[in-house]
Structure formats: C-alpha cells, structure tokens
Coordinates of C-alpha atoms in Angstrom, one line a residue:
M1 CA 33.0 51.1 162.3
E2 CA 29.9 50.2 164.2
L3 CA 27.5 53.5 165.0
H4 CA 26.2 53.6 168.7
F5 CA 24.1 56.5 167.9
E6 CA 21.4 56.8 165.6
L7 CA 21.6 59.0 162.9
N8 CA 18.9 62.0 162.2
E9 CA 18.9 65.3 160.7
V10 CA 21.1 66.4 163.6
T11 CA 24.1 64.0 164.3
K12 CA 24.1 62.7 160.5
K13 CA 26.2 66.2 159.9
L14 CA 28.8 65.0 163.0
P15 CA 31.9 65.0 161.3
K16 CA 33.3 61.5 161.2
H17 CA 36.2 61.9 163.1
L18 CA 34.1 62.7 165.9
H19 CA 31.8 59.4 165.7
K20 CA 34.9 57.5 167.7
F21 CA 34.1 59.3 171.3
V22 CA 30.4 58.0 170.4
V23 CA 29.8 55.0 173.2
K24 CA 26.7 53.0 173.3
Q25 CA 24.8 53.9 176.4
P26 CA 25.2 51.2 178.8
Y27 CA 21.9 51.5 180.1
E28 CA 21.6 47.4 181.6
E29 CA 24.2 48.2 183.4
Y30 CA 22.8 51.2 185.7
T31 CA 21.2 49.5 189.0
S32 CA 18.4 49.9 190.7
Q33 CA 20.3 51.8 193.4
N34 CA 21.5 54.2 190.6
Q35 CA 17.7 54.8 189.5
A36 CA 16.9 55.7 192.8
V37 CA 19.9 58.2 193.4
W38 CA 18.6 59.6 189.8
R39 CA 15.0 59.9 191.1
Y40 CA 15.8 61.7 194.7
V41 CA 18.1 64.2 192.8
M42 CA 16.0 65.3 190.2
R43 CA 12.8 65.1 193.2
M44 CA 15.3 67.4 195.1
N45 CA 16.2 69.2 192.0
V46 CA 12.3 70.4 190.7
D47 CA 11.6 71.1 194.4
Y48 CA 14.4 73.5 194.9
L49 CA 15.5 74.4 191.6
S50 CA 11.7 75.9 190.7
K51 CA 12.3 78.8 193.2
V52 CA 16.0 79.1 192.2
A53 CA 16.8 78.4 188.4
H54 CA 16.0 80.4 185.5
K55 CA 12.5 80.5 184.5
S56 CA 13.5 78.1 180.8
Y57 CA 14.6 74.9 183.7
I58 CA 10.8 73.4 184.6
P59 CA 9.2 73.8 181.3
G60 CA 12.7 72.6 179.4
L61 CA 12.7 69.4 181.4
E62 CA 9.2 68.7 179.8
K63 CA 10.4 70.0 176.2
T64 CA 13.5 67.6 176.4
G65 CA 12.0 64.2 177.5
I66 CA 13.8 64.4 181.3
S67 CA 11.5 62.2 183.7
T68 CA 12.2 62.7 187.0
E69 CA 11.5 58.8 187.5
N70 CA 13.8 57.5 185.3
I71 CA 17.4 57.3 183.4
P72 CA 17.0 58.9 180.4
K73 CA 17.7 56.7 177.1
M74 CA 19.6 58.2 174.7
E75 CA 17.5 57.9 171.7
G76 CA 14.1 59.0 173.8
M77 CA 16.1 62.3 174.6
N78 CA 16.8 62.2 171.2
R79 CA 13.7 61.8 169.8
I80 CA 12.4 65.3 171.3
L81 CA 15.8 67.1 171.1
K82 CA 15.2 66.9 167.4
E83 CA 12.1 69.0 167.8
I84 CA 14.6 72.4 169.3
G85 CA 17.6 71.3 166.6
W86 CA 19.9 69.3 169.0
A87 CA 20.8 65.7 169.5
A88 CA 22.3 63.7 172.1
V89 CA 24.8 61.0 172.4
S90 CA 26.8 59.1 175.0
V91 CA 30.7 59.1 175.7
D92 CA 32.5 57.7 178.3
G93 CA 33.4 60.6 181.0
F94 CA 36.1 63.8 179.9
I95 CA 36.2 63.9 176.0
P96 CA 39.2 66.4 175.1
P97 CA 37.9 70.1 175.0
N98 CA 38.6 70.6 171.2
A99 CA 36.1 67.5 170.6
F100 CA 33.8 68.6 173.1
M101 CA 33.4 72.0 171.8
E102 CA 33.1 70.7 167.9
F103 CA 30.3 68.5 169.4
Q104 CA 28.5 71.5 170.6
A105 CA 29.2 73.2 167.2
Y106 CA 27.5 70.7 166.0
N107 CA 24.1 70.7 168.0
V108 CA 24.9 67.6 169.7
L109 CA 24.7 67.4 173.7
V110 CA 27.5 65.2 174.5
I111 CA 26.5 63.3 177.7
A112 CA 28.5 60.8 179.8
S113 CA 27.3 57.6 180.1
D114 CA 28.2 56.8 184.0
M115 CA 25.6 57.5 186.7
R116 CA 27.3 59.0 190.2
T117 CA 27.4 56.6 193.0
I118 CA 25.0 57.1 196.4
N119 CA 28.4 58.2 198.1
H120 CA 28.2 61.6 195.5
I121 CA 24.7 61.9 195.3
E122 CA 24.8 65.8 196.2
Y123 CA 28.2 66.3 193.9
T124 CA 30.4 64.2 191.6
P125 CA 33.5 64.9 190.6
A126 CA 32.7 63.0 187.4
P127 CA 31.1 64.0 184.1
D128 CA 27.6 62.2 184.6
I129 CA 23.9 61.3 183.3
I130 CA 22.8 63.9 185.8
H131 CA 25.2 66.5 185.2
E132 CA 24.8 66.2 181.3
A133 CA 21.1 65.1 181.0
A134 CA 19.7 67.1 183.5
G135 CA 21.5 70.0 183.5
H136 CA 22.5 71.1 180.0
A137 CA 19.4 69.7 178.4
P138 CA 16.9 71.9 179.9
I139 CA 18.6 75.1 179.6
I140 CA 18.9 74.6 176.0
A141 CA 14.8 74.6 175.1
N142 CA 15.2 78.5 175.5
P143 CA 16.6 79.5 172.0
E144 CA 18.6 82.7 173.1
Y145 CA 20.7 79.9 175.2
S146 CA 20.8 77.7 172.5
E147 CA 22.4 79.8 170.0
Y148 CA 24.7 81.0 172.5
L149 CA 25.9 77.4 173.4
R150 CA 26.5 76.3 169.8
R151 CA 28.3 79.7 169.0
F152 CA 30.2 79.0 172.1
G153 CA 30.9 75.4 170.7
E154 CA 31.9 76.3 167.2
I155 CA 34.6 79.4 168.3
G156 CA 36.0 77.2 171.2
S157 CA 36.7 74.6 168.8
K158 CA 38.9 76.4 167.0
A159 CA 41.1 77.9 169.9
I160 CA 44.5 76.9 169.8
S161 CA 45.8 74.6 172.6
S162 CA 49.7 74.6 174.3
A163 CA 51.0 70.9 174.5
K164 CA 50.2 71.3 178.6
D165 CA 46.6 71.7 177.8
Y166 CA 46.4 68.2 176.8
E167 CA 48.1 66.7 179.9
M168 CA 45.8 68.8 182.3
Y169 CA 42.8 67.1 180.2
E170 CA 44.4 63.7 181.1
A171 CA 45.1 64.6 184.5
I172 CA 41.8 65.7 185.9
R173 CA 39.9 62.8 183.9
L174 CA 41.5 60.4 185.9
L175 CA 41.2 62.1 189.4
S176 CA 37.6 62.3 188.0
I177 CA 37.2 58.9 187.6
L178 CA 39.5 57.9 191.0
K179 CA 36.8 59.6 192.7
E180 CA 33.9 58.6 191.5
N181 CA 34.9 54.3 191.7
P182 CA 34.5 53.4 195.2
N183 CA 37.1 50.7 194.5
S184 CA 40.4 53.3 194.1
S185 CA 42.7 53.3 197.0
E186 CA 43.4 56.6 198.9
K187 CA 46.9 56.1 197.2
E188 CA 45.8 56.3 193.7
I189 CA 43.6 59.4 194.4
N190 CA 46.3 61.6 196.6
E191 CA 48.9 60.8 193.7
A192 CA 46.1 61.7 191.1
Q193 CA 45.3 65.0 193.0
E194 CA 48.9 65.8 193.5
Q195 CA 49.5 65.8 189.5
V196 CA 46.9 67.7 188.8
E197 CA 47.6 70.3 191.4
W198 CA 51.1 70.6 189.9
L199 CA 50.2 70.8 186.6
Q200 CA 47.7 74.1 187.8
N201 CA 50.8 75.5 189.0
N202 CA 52.9 74.9 186.4
M203 CA 51.0 75.2 183.1
G204 CA 52.4 78.5 182.0
E205 CA 50.6 81.7 180.3
L206 CA 47.2 80.4 180.0
S207 CA 45.9 78.9 176.2
E208 CA 43.3 80.4 173.9
M209 CA 42.0 77.0 174.9
A210 CA 42.4 77.1 178.4
M211 CA 40.9 80.7 178.7
I212 CA 37.7 80.2 176.5
R213 CA 37.7 76.5 179.1
N214 CA 37.2 79.0 181.6
L215 CA 34.5 81.0 180.3
H216 CA 32.7 77.4 179.8
W217 CA 32.9 77.0 183.4
W218 CA 32.0 80.4 184.6
T219 CA 28.4 80.5 182.4
V220 CA 27.7 77.0 180.7
E221 CA 28.8 75.2 183.6
Y222 CA 28.3 77.4 186.6
G223 CA 26.4 80.2 185.8
L224 CA 23.9 82.6 187.0
I225 CA 21.9 85.3 185.4
G226 CA 19.6 88.1 187.0
T227 CA 21.0 90.5 189.4
L228 CA 24.2 90.0 192.1
E229 CA 21.6 90.6 194.5
N230 CA 18.6 88.4 193.6
P231 CA 20.3 85.3 191.0
K232 CA 18.8 82.2 189.7
I233 CA 20.7 79.5 188.2
Y234 CA 21.2 78.4 185.1
G235 CA 24.6 76.4 184.8
A236 CA 24.6 72.8 184.5
G237 CA 26.5 71.9 186.9
L238 CA 24.5 73.8 190.1
L239 CA 21.3 72.6 188.1
S240 CA 22.8 68.6 188.8
S241 CA 24.0 69.4 192.2
I242 CA 21.9 69.2 195.1
G243 CA 24.6 70.3 197.2
E244 CA 26.3 73.1 195.0
S245 CA 22.5 74.5 194.2
A246 CA 21.6 75.7 197.5
W247 CA 25.6 76.1 198.3
C248 CA 25.7 78.7 195.7
M249 CA 22.8 81.0 197.0
Q250 CA 25.0 81.5 200.5
D251 CA 26.5 84.6 201.2
E252 CA 29.6 82.5 201.4
V253 CA 29.8 82.3 197.8
K254 CA 30.8 85.5 196.2
K255 CA 29.0 86.8 193.2
M256 CA 30.5 88.6 190.8
P257 CA 29.6 90.8 187.7
Y258 CA 30.3 88.6 184.3
S259 CA 33.0 89.7 181.9
I260 CA 35.9 88.9 179.9
D261 CA 38.1 88.8 182.9
A262 CA 36.7 85.6 183.5
A263 CA 38.3 84.1 181.0
T264 CA 41.9 84.5 183.7
I265 CA 40.0 82.8 186.5
N266 CA 40.6 79.4 186.4
F267 CA 38.9 76.6 188.5
D268 CA 39.0 73.2 190.3
I269 CA 36.7 70.9 188.7
T270 CA 36.8 68.4 192.1
K271 CA 35.8 71.5 195.0
P272 CA 32.9 73.8 195.5
Q273 CA 33.5 76.6 193.7
P274 CA 34.6 79.8 196.1
Q275 CA 32.8 82.5 193.8
L276 CA 30.5 82.2 190.5
F277 CA 29.7 85.2 188.0
V278 CA 26.7 86.5 187.4
T279 CA 25.1 87.9 183.4
P280 CA 22.3 89.9 183.3
D281 CA 21.0 87.7 180.3
F282 CA 21.6 85.5 177.8
A283 CA 22.1 87.8 175.4
Y284 CA 25.1 89.2 177.5
L285 CA 26.9 86.3 177.0
S286 CA 26.9 86.2 173.5
L287 CA 28.5 89.9 173.9
V288 CA 31.6 88.5 176.1
L289 CA 32.1 85.6 173.3
D290 CA 32.5 87.6 170.7
E291 CA 34.5 90.2 172.6
F292 CA 37.1 86.9 173.7
A293 CA 36.7 85.9 170.2
N294 CA 37.9 89.5 169.1
T295 CA 41.4 88.7 170.7
M296 CA 41.9 85.0 169.3
A297 CA 44.1 84.5 166.7
L298 CA 41.2 83.1 164.8
R299 CA 40.7 86.5 164.0
K300 CA 43.8 88.0 164.4
G301 CA 45.8 85.9 162.6
G302 CA 49.6 87.3 162.2
L303 CA 53.0 85.9 163.0
N304 CA 51.6 85.4 166.7
G305 CA 48.9 83.1 165.5
I306 CA 51.2 80.6 164.0
K307 CA 53.4 81.1 166.9
K308 CA 50.6 79.7 169.0
L309 CA 49.9 76.7 166.4
I310 CA 53.6 75.7 166.8
D311 CA 53.4 76.0 170.6
S312 CA 50.6 73.5 170.7
K313 CA 52.3 70.6 168.9
G314 CA 48.9 69.8 167.0
L315 CA 46.7 69.9 164.1
G316 CA 46.5 73.7 163.3
T317 CA 45.0 75.8 159.9
I318 CA 46.3 79.4 158.8
E319 CA 44.3 81.1 155.9
L320 CA 45.7 83.7 154.2
T321 CA 44.2 87.0 152.7
T322 CA 43.4 85.1 149.4
G323 CA 41.5 83.0 151.0
I324 CA 43.6 79.9 150.7
Q325 CA 43.8 77.8 153.8
I326 CA 46.8 75.5 155.0
S327 CA 45.9 72.5 157.7
G328 CA 48.7 70.6 159.0
N329 CA 51.3 70.9 162.2
F330 CA 53.0 74.0 161.8
D331 CA 56.7 73.7 163.1
K332 CA 58.9 76.8 161.5
V333 CA 57.8 80.4 161.1
I334 CA 60.0 83.0 159.5
P335 CA 59.1 86.7 160.9
F336 CA 58.8 89.6 159.1
K337 CA 58.5 93.1 160.6
N338 CA 54.7 94.4 162.4
N339 CA 53.6 91.0 163.5
K340 CA 53.8 89.8 159.7
V341 CA 55.2 86.1 158.4
A342 CA 57.5 85.8 155.8
Y343 CA 57.4 81.6 155.4
F344 CA 55.8 79.4 157.1
Q345 CA 56.3 75.7 157.2
T346 CA 54.4 72.1 158.6
V347 CA 56.0 69.1 158.7
G348 CA 54.0 65.9 158.2
E349 CA 50.6 65.1 156.2
T350 CA 49.0 68.9 155.2
A351 CA 46.3 69.7 153.2
L352 CA 45.4 72.8 151.0
A353 CA 41.4 74.3 151.4
N354 CA 39.6 77.4 150.3
R355 CA 36.2 78.0 152.1
D356 CA 36.8 74.7 154.4
K357 CA 36.8 72.6 150.9
E358 CA 39.8 70.7 150.2
L359 CA 41.3 71.9 147.1
I360 CA 41.2 69.3 144.2
G361 CA 45.1 67.3 144.0
H362 CA 46.2 68.9 147.8
G363 CA 44.9 66.7 150.1
I364 CA 47.5 64.9 152.6
S365 CA 48.3 62.6 149.9
T366 CA 49.9 65.1 147.7
H367 CA 51.4 66.9 150.6
K368 CA 52.4 64.0 153.0
N369 CA 55.8 65.8 154.1
G370 CA 54.6 69.0 154.7
F371 CA 54.3 72.2 153.0
G372 CA 56.3 75.3 153.2
S373 CA 55.5 79.0 151.5
P374 CA 56.5 82.8 151.5
I375 CA 53.7 85.5 151.6
G376 CA 53.7 89.1 151.2
K377 CA 54.5 91.4 148.4
L378 CA 57.1 91.3 145.9
K379 CA 60.5 93.6 146.5
G380 CA 59.3 97.1 144.8
I381 CA 55.9 96.6 143.3
N382 CA 53.2 97.8 145.4
L383 CA 50.8 95.2 143.9
P384 CA 50.2 92.1 145.9
I385 CA 50.2 89.3 143.6
E386 CA 47.0 88.5 145.1
D387 CA 44.9 91.3 143.3
M388 CA 47.1 91.0 140.1
S389 CA 44.9 90.8 136.6
P390 CA 46.1 88.7 134.0
R391 CA 47.8 91.5 132.2
D392 CA 49.9 92.5 135.6
L393 CA 50.8 88.8 136.1
K394 CA 52.1 89.1 132.4
A395 CA 53.9 92.2 132.8
Y396 CA 55.7 91.5 136.1
G397 CA 57.0 88.4 134.3
I398 CA 54.7 86.1 136.5
Y399 CA 53.4 83.5 133.2
E400 CA 53.2 80.1 132.9
G401 CA 55.9 78.5 131.2
E402 CA 58.0 81.3 131.8
F403 CA 61.3 80.5 134.0
M404 CA 61.6 83.6 137.1
T405 CA 62.6 84.9 140.2
L406 CA 60.5 86.5 142.5
E407 CA 62.0 88.5 145.5
F408 CA 59.6 89.3 148.6
E409 CA 60.3 92.5 150.5
S410 CA 61.3 89.7 153.4
G411 CA 64.0 88.6 151.5
I412 CA 62.8 85.4 150.1
I413 CA 63.9 84.3 147.2
L414 CA 62.1 82.0 144.8
K415 CA 63.4 80.8 140.8
G416 CA 61.6 78.7 139.0
K417 CA 59.7 77.9 136.3
A418 CA 55.4 78.6 136.7
I419 CA 53.4 75.5 135.7
T420 CA 50.3 76.7 136.8
G421 CA 47.8 78.6 138.8
T422 CA 45.4 77.5 140.7
R423 CA 42.4 80.3 141.0
D424 CA 38.8 80.8 143.3
L425 CA 35.6 80.6 141.9
R426 CA 35.9 84.9 141.7
G427 CA 39.0 84.5 139.5
K428 CA 41.3 85.4 142.7
I429 CA 45.3 83.4 142.4
L430 CA 45.3 80.9 145.3
M431 CA 48.1 79.4 144.4
I432 CA 51.4 79.3 142.0
T433 CA 53.2 75.9 141.0
F434 CA 57.1 75.7 140.2
D435 CA 59.0 73.0 138.2
E436 CA 63.1 73.1 138.8
C437 CA 62.6 75.5 142.0
T438 CA 65.0 76.7 144.4
V439 CA 63.7 78.8 147.2
T440 CA 65.9 81.0 150.1
Y441 CA 66.5 83.1 152.8
K442 CA 69.7 84.7 153.2
D443 CA 71.9 81.3 153.3
E444 CA 69.4 79.1 154.2
V445 CA 67.7 77.1 151.3
L446 CA 64.0 76.3 152.3
F447 CA 63.6 74.1 149.0
Q448 CA 65.6 73.1 146.2
P449 CA 64.5 71.3 142.5
D450 CA 65.3 67.7 143.4
W451 CA 62.0 67.6 145.8
G452 CA 60.1 67.9 143.0
L453 CA 57.1 70.7 141.7
Y454 CA 57.0 73.4 144.0
D455 CA 53.5 75.0 145.5
M456 CA 53.6 78.4 146.4
A457 CA 50.3 79.9 148.2
V458 CA 49.9 83.2 147.7
G459 CA 48.6 85.8 150.0
K460 CA 49.5 89.4 151.4
E461 CA 49.1 88.0 155.1
V462 CA 48.0 85.3 157.3
V463 CA 44.3 86.8 158.4
S464 CA 43.8 83.6 160.6
A465 CA 44.9 81.0 162.8
Y466 CA 42.9 78.4 164.5
A467 CA 42.8 74.7 165.5
G468 CA 42.1 72.1 163.4
A469 CA 42.0 71.3 159.9
A470 CA 39.8 73.8 157.8
D471 CA 37.9 70.5 155.5
V472 CA 37.6 68.4 158.3
A473 CA 37.6 65.4 155.5
S474 CA 41.0 66.0 154.5
F475 CA 42.7 63.9 157.9
L476 CA 41.2 60.4 159.1
D477 CA 41.9 61.4 162.8
T478 CA 42.3 64.7 164.1
S479 CA 41.8 63.7 167.9
K480 CA 42.4 61.1 169.8
V481 CA 40.1 58.9 172.6
S482 CA 41.9 58.7 176.2
E483 CA 43.2 55.3 176.8
T484 CA 42.2 56.2 180.5
K485 CA 38.6 54.4 180.7
T486 CA 36.2 55.1 182.9
H487 CA 36.6 52.3 185.9
K488 CA 33.2 50.3 185.7
I489 CA 32.5 49.1 189.1
T490 CA 32.7 45.2 190.2
Y491 CA 29.6 44.9 192.8
S492 CA 30.1 42.4 195.6
E493 CA 27.6 39.5 196.0
T494 CA 26.1 41.8 199.3
A495 CA 25.7 44.7 197.1
K496 CA 23.8 42.5 194.3
K497 CA 21.3 41.5 197.3
L498 CA 20.4 44.9 198.5
Y499 CA 20.2 46.1 194.3
V500 CA 17.5 43.1 194.6
L501 CA 15.6 45.2 197.4
Y502 CA 15.5 48.1 195.7
D503 CA 14.3 46.0 192.5
E504 CA 11.0 45.3 194.4
V505 CA 10.2 48.5 195.8
R506 CA 10.6 50.0 192.7
E507 CA 8.2 47.4 191.2
M508 CA 5.9 47.9 194.1
R509 CA 6.0 51.8 193.2
E510 CA 5.7 51.3 189.6
T511 CA 2.7 48.4 189.6
N512 CA 0.9 50.3 192.8
S513 CA 1.3 47.0 194.2
A514 CA 2.6 47.9 197.8
T515 CA 1.8 45.8 200.6
E516 CA 2.3 46.2 204.7
D517 CA 3.5 42.7 204.9
K518 CA 6.1 43.1 201.7
I519 CA 7.2 46.5 203.0
E520 CA 8.1 45.1 206.9
A521 CA 9.8 42.0 205.3
I522 CA 12.2 44.4 203.3
F523 CA 12.6 46.2 206.1
H524 CA 13.3 43.8 208.7
Q525 CA 16.1 42.6 206.4
L526 CA 17.6 46.1 205.5
K527 CA 17.7 46.1 209.3
K528 CA 19.7 43.1 209.5
E529 CA 22.4 43.7 206.7
Y530 CA 22.2 47.1 205.2
S531 CA 21.6 49.2 208.6
E532 CA 23.5 52.0 206.8
D533 CA 21.6 52.3 203.7
W534 CA 18.9 55.2 204.2
L535 CA 17.6 56.0 200.6
L536 CA 16.0 52.4 200.2
L537 CA 14.7 53.4 203.6
L538 CA 13.4 57.0 202.8
E539 CA 11.6 55.0 199.5
M540 CA 10.4 52.6 201.4
Y541 CA 8.9 55.3 203.6
E542 CA 7.3 57.2 200.9
L543 CA 5.0 53.8 200.0
A544 CA 4.5 53.3 203.9
L545 CA 3.1 57.3 203.7
E546 CA 1.2 57.0 200.6
N547 CA -0.6 54.1 201.4
N548 CA -1.4 55.0 205.4
F549 CA 0.2 51.4 206.2
A550 CA 1.3 51.4 210.1
I551 CA 4.9 50.7 209.9
K552 CA 5.0 54.3 208.6
N553 CA 6.2 55.2 212.3
E554 CA 8.9 52.3 212.8
L555 CA 10.2 53.5 209.2
L556 CA 10.4 57.1 210.5
N557 CA 11.7 56.5 213.7
T558 CA 14.5 54.5 211.9
L559 CA 15.0 57.2 209.4
E560 CA 15.4 59.8 212.4
A561 CA 18.3 57.5 214.3
L562 CA 20.3 57.1 210.8
K563 CA 20.2 61.2 210.5
S564 CA 22.6 60.9 213.8
N565 CA 25.1 60.0 211.3
K566 CA 26.1 63.5 209.6
S567 CA 26.8 61.8 206.2
Y568 CA 23.0 61.4 205.9
T569 CA 21.6 64.2 208.0
K570 CA 21.0 66.5 205.4
L571 CA 20.4 64.1 202.6
I572 CA 17.8 62.6 205.1
E573 CA 16.4 65.6 206.3
N574 CA 15.6 66.6 202.5
G575 CA 13.9 63.6 201.7
L576 CA 12.2 63.7 204.6
N577 CA 10.3 67.4 203.9
L578 CA 10.2 66.0 200.3
H579 CA 7.3 63.9 201.4
L580 CA 5.7 65.3 204.2
N581 CA 5.2 69.0 202.2

C-alpha cells in the first residue's frame, strides 16, 4: 500500500493498522479563496488571541511552522514538528475515536485535510486544517501540555466503546460533511441532524469512550486555563474559531472549574458551547485524567471489564494476574462471586500475548475459532497455580504427561493430560496445554477432546480489560475507515472565474506588484459579477491602503455598504479594524 506520509523518527513508529486512515494532503485542490480564508482567520486569530490565549499560543505558532499567509503543507510542518517530538498526518475528516486517540499516543497529530468554506469562516462543524493545524499544533509546543496530550491518547485508545458509539461517530461525521458542503440540500442536513439528535437521546449509559471523549472535548478542544474570573484559551476548537474565541469570553458562557465531572457532560459538535471548563494549569489536566483512568476497566479489570468488552462487540483485550493477555472479540463470561470471573470465551480470531508481545505459536492462525479458559484458584488449595513452584505443581498432580482433574472454586472442572507449559522470562507459568481435554461447568460442556489441543490461560483474576489488541501486530485490521467520504465540492464556472481574481490579488501582494489600474480593473469586475464577495474586496482595500492608491476610498465605501448585510457586518468590521490599527 502506498504511504501518503513521510516516514521520520515519529511516524515510523505508527502501527500499520493506522496507515489506512492517512490520505495525501490535496494541496493543489485548495482554491485561492481557501487561501484567503486561511489568511483572514489566522490574522484575526493572532491579533485577538495574543490577548486572550494561553501564553504558549503565539510562540507555538512559530515553533510549529504555522504561517498566517499560507495554508501549511504537511511536509513542512513535519520538518519542524519533529524537533519537539511530534509529527502530523493528513486524514479525511473525523476518524473513529479509538484511532484518533491512538495516533495521539504515538505523538502524531491527525489533521483534517479539508479547508472550511467562506460560508463557515467563523466556525465550521467539520474538522478542517485551520482547526487542526492552527488550533492543536501551537499548544503542543508547551512540554507539559504535550505530555498530557500523548498520555491522553495512550489512555483514551484503551477506552471501551459501546456498540452505539460507532453509530454516533458515523452520524456526526455525515452531518459535519453535509453542513460544510455548500451543495448539500436542506433536506439532507435536516435528516442527518435528526439522526444525531435521536442517537444523543438514546445512547443509554455512557461508555468509557463516550466519557473520555467528553473529557477530550472540554479540555483539548474547548478548554480554558487560569482562573474563573480571568481565563485564557488553550482548546483547539476555540483557538481556531474567530466566532467562538470571542463568544466564549462573554458572561453568557458559563465558566466552571474543571473536574472529573466533565466526563458525564455531553456536547453538541454542531453548536457553540453553553458552558466551558477552566483548569488552573496543565498539570491539573493530568491529575484528572489519572483520576478517570482509575475508574476504567483498563485498571479495574474484573467481571465488569469483560462485560464491557462483550457489550462493545469489538476487539478487546483482558490481562490476567500472571501477565498473559488475551485479545479477541469476547462473547461469553461465567461470573463468580465478588466481581470475579470463572470462565471467559472469545469468538473468532484471537491472539495471546505477554507484555504486549504475541506469544510464539499463539496468534490468530492458531486460535482462529476463539479461545476460552477458566481462571481462579483450585478448590481446596490455597496456593494459586500461578504461584506454584515446579515442586508444588508436581505435588498437586499438575505435571507434564500426567492425566489430571482440576476442579476450580467456581465449579469449572477440567480433565485432561498436560502436554506442556508456557512460562515468561521470570519463570512464571502463563499457560498449560492439554490433550484429550474436557472442560465443563455444571451441565454445560465448554470444551471437548475432539476439538483438538486445549490451552488454559493461568491467572487468579482479570486485572485489566481494554479496547484493541495487546500486540498491535497481531491483527491485520483493528478499525475500519468510514465509507462516508468527505464531499469534494464541485465549483461552477462562475466560481472558478472568481478564484482567478483572488489569484491575481494574491500574486500582487506576494510579488509587491500592485498597481492602481490592476486593482481598479478587478474592482469593477467584482462589482459587476460578484457584488456580495466581501473578502476579496477587503484584500484589495488592504493593498490600496498600503500603496495609498486613490481607489482606497471607493473600496472602503463599498465595504461599508456591504456591512448592511448582517452575515458580513462583523466580518468586515473586524477586517477593517485589522487594517486600520
């Protein structure tokens, strides 16, 4: 498969299953109007955010190679980002939350390759390159925040989703794509909006992934830092939205102290936020993240951990007290007292690992039809199997070549002949392989001899349960790319002619070749054919002002007249203020 990104010290560590989300940045598809939108937003942001953003923001733009003049190229960003231990790749809009978090765990920013249209210049419901590059990248230049982001990805990628989470992801992805596409019909947008709202109201109990996405939203995307009375902006959603960065500072937006409670507060990605959370400093973010991680099956394991994996209907891993890890789709668990597990079962391809490395001979080709095992202590024996020395094992009849009966406290009974045992480097027994084996629980047969050899995982308890595989190389495909693709906007011939004018103005600015005659010619064509286009008019006014062309007064009068359209009033005023200051 062709790679759409350059391999460097950071990106070469990405597991192969993430490569499929990376797309080639369609730089040649950005129109000259796209470039003008970038320039407008960035210049507004730098002017305004220098007063209200966290002190890392402005220096961070320079450190990460983000220019106010041009949409950044991924190659250029990567050359600079690697100096702070990060990289960037281009993706197609929203990607699944687990994959997004996993990229972050590898110090890789995923940057949506699309560029917002002029109609969504203040705020876009879809992720775009302004949001990702100009919002996320500058703050990661702060080492403390950078480590928080990496750690968040590491923990977040292990969060267990519910089956409905993926439906919600697909519904939000579709809605954001439709809202950003000027060719979408009102009917399409309304139907997609209704589906998102229906899902929001029918999600049931929040999954781990839903809760950690809430924490991500209220910090990484929409976070404020400092005091409730004088907060500063660090969240990428606010840093990249000239509308919301100003709106969020108003008293109408409630400011609340950040805490783990934010995990239960949902958000609507298509609307401005009614409340925001303020952290005193970046270190506090990591404290809350660790507090949340302590509630996850990743750290608690147990019966509830396996139940979460079963409900997720996705690939997950459990780890036992010995360190053996079982990765697969869990579909059955027999409970034991006190949130313990008597027996677990996966269905389909399963892999066994230790310390995140697949055990030799125990990949998905060996366990292609699933894997099941009893766990816990043997009845009447205080010493767990995992703590038995070779002498203990022999004393209790657990010995290679011996036919034995193992009765567990839970009531699971295993009968079979031990062939061999698998140990870790420290000599701890991880697994025992049996021939002629039968495993039963009450009247239920869990394994019978004609199914082949039986591998029994050894462990007292389930100490961890999490999404994904223990060894990322065990499974060829652990997450799928959405079939709903970002719409490529079809431009009319009229629009293309307008972009030629944008090109001409851009070239005049960049080559310092503006003349009054050229400006006047474009101005007359604009008035005749594109009388509502305020942004190009603003760019021409900037050139006329800089060169003291007489036409500057006529351009200004036209802009003032356009301000009567409420859609443009604030945008034009802000642009004029920037040029007049």
